[in-house]
Amino acid sequence: MAEKLWGGRFEGSTEELMEKFNASIGFDQRLYKMDIEGSRAQARALARMGVLTKQELEQVLKGLNRVERELDAGTLPLTDDLEDIHTAVEKRLTELVGDAGAKIHTGRSRNDQVALDERLFLRETVANTIAQIERVMGAVLNVAEAHLDILMPGYTHVQQAQPIRFSHYAMALFWMLARDRSRFEDCWKRANAMPLGSGALAGSAYPVDREFLREELGFDRITENSIDAVSDRDYFLEYLSASSILMAHLSRFCEDLIIWSSSEFGFVELDDAFSTGSSMMPQKKNPDSLELVRGKTGRVYGNLMSLLTAMKGVSLAYAKDMQEDKEPVFDTAETVQMSLSVFSGVWQTMKIKGERMADAIDGTILATDLADYLVRKGVPFRRCHRIVGELVKTALARGQKLEELDLPTLRAASEVFDTDIQEILSAEASTAQRNLDGGTGRDSVLRQIEAGRRLLTDGEASG
Ligand code: ARG
């Protein structure tokens, strides 16, 4: 059994159950690259302070390379008695290079070390997430552009509301993702502070050159307060929040596409590559890809709740509760990464069935347009609403579409109706009225697509 880093003041040995309960190595081994990167910088800083000689620094750097290779290859056994990845790396290093390795922890605590590793991990994870979001944004833009003029029913309450362009619907997703991207960019910026030098909580007693460490590790600033630096897990909470909102967005589009891929709607058809079948019913082609993204949303919310709850009321500075921060984050990183890949695959491959969409537009969807017509002729909107409501009743009773009602019927409801009514009574005409910025008119959607392309190509750099 490995000797404890902190064994000096103890007489008895740790209960096996306690060792298992206490160990984070089972999951924090995921941070080994970051831990080694931090240790390299730490060794260089120690050499500048004269704690390590030039020769010892060489030994330590070589030793760390070797530890990294062993961990890459999976040949270094990571057992619970090693407690965590910080201990495992330091112990192995010391085994390899002796006293020089035993000096590496000078002025450092696992409290600032873990904060550093996590921030390094998060920077990488967030940068990948941003790149993936951008890939989805690109796919959505392409779909919108390729299907610019497909008209479909727009829904509220899953009831037909007004005609829209399918491309307009797709661009709604694009703008949601643009905000998600910007949330992750914010998260990245705030996480980008270097905590080493904070020690356990009071700051290192050695004159650690924090500026040097910052530079070495590529951070844009150093943390301002050592107590805060070892207590802070905001960076993870923000990441989990941004991930939860992102998943909420994806789940809503999953829901729509799932419904739309049913035979009743038939608006889209998922590619075989992102569908699965039934073991019993030979005809089935199920949208499992989208159902899983929708389902995994719950798991990401759970991870956010889990860490918020773990952090609640934790006395400053560090307490072991905080070790519970890693699994929700690792699980989220994996879940979000897979979900974005699958979701983007679905968008790149699904078939958009424009005719079905246009055919589905029902006979009362132009009611608002009728009311707007009366408004343009000077009738107050509330009265128009009433008049058109009556006409809808008539049309439904006769089994006619609104646009099929003849002029005498219309004029019986309001004298203001005239022959020019025919010009506005089509889905095309309805969308053509809506070319204001943000509307579903053709020009408006084209402007959105252009703005989207610009945002995607000259958007903020995320590092
Ligand atoms: N494994 C610990 C964690 O993840 C590292 C920090 C331990 N610090 C301590 N004072 N025991 O939180």
JSON list of N, CA, C and O and ligand atoms in Angstrom, two decimals, residues 24 28 83-84 86 110-111 114 118 233 318 320 322-323 325-326, ligand 1:
[
{"chain": "A", "resi": 24, "resn": "SER", "atom": "N", "xyz": [-10.31, 9.85, -5.28]},
{"chain": "A", "resi": 24, "resn": "SER", "atom": "CA", "xyz": [-10.89, 10.42, -6.51]},
{"chain": "A", "resi": 24, "resn": "SER", "atom": "C", "xyz": [-10.13, 9.93, -7.74]},
{"chain": "A", "resi": 24, "resn": "SER", "atom": "O", "xyz": [-10.49, 10.30, -8.87]},
{"chain": "A", "resi": 28, "resn": "ASP", "atom": "N", "xyz": [-10.48, 11.27, -11.37]},
{"chain": "A", "resi": 28, "resn": "ASP", "atom": "CA", "xyz": [-9.67, 12.47, -11.69]},
{"chain": "A", "resi": 28, "resn": "ASP", "atom": "C", "xyz": [-8.41, 12.12, -12.50]},
{"chain": "A", "resi": 28, "resn": "ASP", "atom": "O", "xyz": [-7.69, 13.02, -12.92]},
{"chain": "A", "resi": 83, "resn": "GLU", "atom": "N", "xyz": [-5.00, 7.73, -3.83]},
{"chain": "A", "resi": 83, "resn": "GLU", "atom": "CA", "xyz": [-5.91, 8.83, -3.52]},
{"chain": "A", "resi": 83, "resn": "GLU", "atom": "C", "xyz": [-6.36, 9.65, -4.72]},
{"chain": "A", "resi": 83, "resn": "GLU", "atom": "O", "xyz": [-7.52, 9.62, -5.09]},
{"chain": "A", "resi": 84, "resn": "ASP", "atom": "N", "xyz": [-5.45, 10.41, -5.29]},
{"chain": "A", "resi": 84, "resn": "ASP", "atom": "CA", "xyz": [-5.88, 11.23, -6.43]},
{"chain": "A", "resi": 84, "resn": "ASP", "atom": "C", "xyz": [-4.74, 11.37, -7.43]},
{"chain": "A", "resi": 84, "resn": "ASP", "atom": "O", "xyz": [-3.62, 10.91, -7.19]},
{"chain": "A", "resi": 86, "resn": "HIS", "atom": "N", "xyz": [-3.05, 13.87, -8.38]},
{"chain": "A", "resi": 86, "resn": "HIS", "atom": "CA", "xyz": [-1.93, 14.72, -7.95]},
{"chain": "A", "resi": 86, "resn": "HIS", "atom": "C", "xyz": [-0.91, 13.90, -7.17]},
{"chain": "A", "resi": 86, "resn": "HIS", "atom": "O", "xyz": [0.29, 14.00, -7.37]},
{"chain": "A", "resi": 110, "resn": "ARG", "atom": "N", "xyz": [-2.51, 20.72, -2.92]},
{"chain": "A", "resi": 110, "resn": "ARG", "atom": "CA", "xyz": [-3.42, 20.09, -3.88]},
{"chain": "A", "resi": 110, "resn": "ARG", "atom": "C", "xyz": [-4.64, 20.98, -4.12]},
{"chain": "A", "resi": 110, "resn": "ARG", "atom": "O", "xyz": [-5.34, 20.82, -5.10]},
{"chain": "A", "resi": 111, "resn": "ASN", "atom": "N", "xyz": [-4.86, 21.91, -3.20]},
{"chain": "A", "resi": 111, "resn": "ASN", "atom": "CA", "xyz": [-6.02, 22.80, -3.37]},
{"chain": "A", "resi": 111, "resn": "ASN", "atom": "C", "xyz": [-5.85, 23.75, -4.55]},
{"chain": "A", "resi": 111, "resn": "ASN", "atom": "O", "xyz": [-6.77, 23.94, -5.34]},
{"chain": "A", "resi": 114, "resn": "VAL", "atom": "N", "xyz": [-5.46, 21.39, -7.86]},
{"chain": "A", "resi": 114, "resn": "VAL", "atom": "CA", "xyz": [-6.68, 20.86, -8.49]},
{"chain": "A", "resi": 114, "resn": "VAL", "atom": "C", "xyz": [-7.44, 22.00, -9.20]},
{"chain": "A", "resi": 114, "resn": "VAL", "atom": "O", "xyz": [-8.00, 21.81, -10.29]},
{"chain": "A", "resi": 118, "resn": "GLU", "atom": "N", "xyz": [-8.30, 21.80, -13.15]},
{"chain": "A", "resi": 118, "resn": "GLU", "atom": "CA", "xyz": [-9.69, 21.93, -13.61]},
{"chain": "A", "resi": 118, "resn": "GLU", "atom": "C", "xyz": [-9.84, 23.07, -14.61]},
{"chain": "A", "resi": 118, "resn": "GLU", "atom": "O", "xyz": [-10.57, 22.96, -15.59]},
{"chain": "A", "resi": 233, "resn": "ARG", "atom": "N", "xyz": [-15.65, 27.37, -7.55]},
{"chain": "A", "resi": 233, "resn": "ARG", "atom": "CA", "xyz": [-15.99, 26.40, -8.59]},
{"chain": "A", "resi": 233, "resn": "ARG", "atom": "C", "xyz": [-16.98, 27.02, -9.58]},
{"chain": "A", "resi": 233, "resn": "ARG", "atom": "O", "xyz": [-17.66, 26.31, -10.30]},
{"chain": "A", "resi": 318, "resn": "TYR", "atom": "N", "xyz": [-11.33, 25.41, 1.27]},
{"chain": "A", "resi": 318, "resn": "TYR", "atom": "CA", "xyz": [-11.60, 24.13, 0.64]},
{"chain": "A", "resi": 318, "resn": "TYR", "atom": "C", "xyz": [-12.21, 23.15, 1.64]},
{"chain": "A", "resi": 318, "resn": "TYR", "atom": "O", "xyz": [-11.86, 23.14, 2.81]},
{"chain": "A", "resi": 320, "resn": "LYS", "atom": "N", "xyz": [-13.74, 18.80, 1.45]},
{"chain": "A", "resi": 320, "resn": "LYS", "atom": "CA", "xyz": [-13.72, 17.64, 0.56]},
{"chain": "A", "resi": 320, "resn": "LYS", "atom": "C", "xyz": [-15.00, 17.50, -0.25]},
{"chain": "A", "resi": 320, "resn": "LYS", "atom": "O", "xyz": [-15.02, 16.79, -1.27]},
{"chain": "A", "resi": 322, "resn": "MET", "atom": "N", "xyz": [-15.92, 19.37, -2.21]},
{"chain": "A", "resi": 322, "resn": "MET", "atom": "CA", "xyz": [-15.61, 19.92, -3.54]},
{"chain": "A", "resi": 322, "resn": "MET", "atom": "C", "xyz": [-15.02, 18.90, -4.48]},
{"chain": "A", "resi": 322, "resn": "MET", "atom": "O", "xyz": [-14.98, 19.11, -5.70]},
{"chain": "A", "resi": 323, "resn": "GLN", "atom": "N", "xyz": [-14.57, 17.79, -3.94]},
{"chain": "A", "resi": 323, "resn": "GLN", "atom": "CA", "xyz": [-14.08, 16.71, -4.80]},
{"chain": "A", "resi": 323, "resn": "GLN", "atom": "C", "xyz": [-15.22, 16.16, -5.67]},
{"chain": "A", "resi": 323, "resn": "GLN", "atom": "O", "xyz": [-14.99, 15.55, -6.71]},
{"chain": "A", "resi": 325, "resn": "ASP", "atom": "N", "xyz": [-17.02, 17.70, -7.49]},
{"chain": "A", "resi": 325, "resn": "ASP", "atom": "CA", "xyz": [-17.25, 18.57, -8.64]},
{"chain": "A", "resi": 325, "resn": "ASP", "atom": "C", "xyz": [-16.92, 17.92, -9.99]},
{"chain": "A", "resi": 325, "resn": "ASP", "atom": "O", "xyz": [-17.39, 18.37, -11.02]},
{"chain": "A", "resi": 326, "resn": "LYS", "atom": "N", "xyz": [-16.12, 16.86, -9.95]},
{"chain": "A", "resi": 326, "resn": "LYS", "atom": "CA", "xyz": [-15.55, 16.40, -11.22]},
{"chain": "A", "resi": 326, "resn": "LYS", "atom": "C", "xyz": [-16.47, 15.52, -12.05]},
{"chain": "A", "resi": 326, "resn": "LYS", "atom": "O", "xyz": [-16.60, 15.71, -13.27]},
{"chain": "B", "resi": 1, "resn": "ARG", "atom": "N1", "xyz": [-8.76, 15.13, -4.80]},
{"chain": "B", "resi": 1, "resn": "ARG", "atom": "C1", "xyz": [-8.98, 16.42, -4.25]},
{"chain": "B", "resi": 1, "resn": "ARG", "atom": "C2", "xyz": [-10.14, 17.11, -4.97]},
{"chain": "B", "resi": 1, "resn": "ARG", "atom": "O1", "xyz": [-10.42, 16.73, -6.03]},
{"chain": "B", "resi": 1, "resn": "ARG", "atom": "C3", "xyz": [-7.78, 17.29, -4.44]},
{"chain": "B", "resi": 1, "resn": "ARG", "atom": "C4", "xyz": [-7.66, 18.37, -3.43]},
{"chain": "B", "resi": 1, "resn": "ARG", "atom": "C5", "xyz": [-7.40, 17.75, -2.10]},
{"chain": "B", "resi": 1, "resn": "ARG", "atom": "N2", "xyz": [-7.17, 18.70, -1.11]},
{"chain": "B", "resi": 1, "resn": "ARG", "atom": "C6", "xyz": [-7.19, 18.37, 0.21]},
{"chain": "B", "resi": 1, "resn": "ARG", "atom": "N3", "xyz": [-6.99, 19.33, 1.02]},
{"chain": "B", "resi": 1, "resn": "ARG", "atom": "N4", "xyz": [-7.44, 17.17, 0.60]},
{"chain": "B", "resi": 1, "resn": "ARG", "atom": "O2", "xyz": [-10.79, 18.00, -4.49]}
]
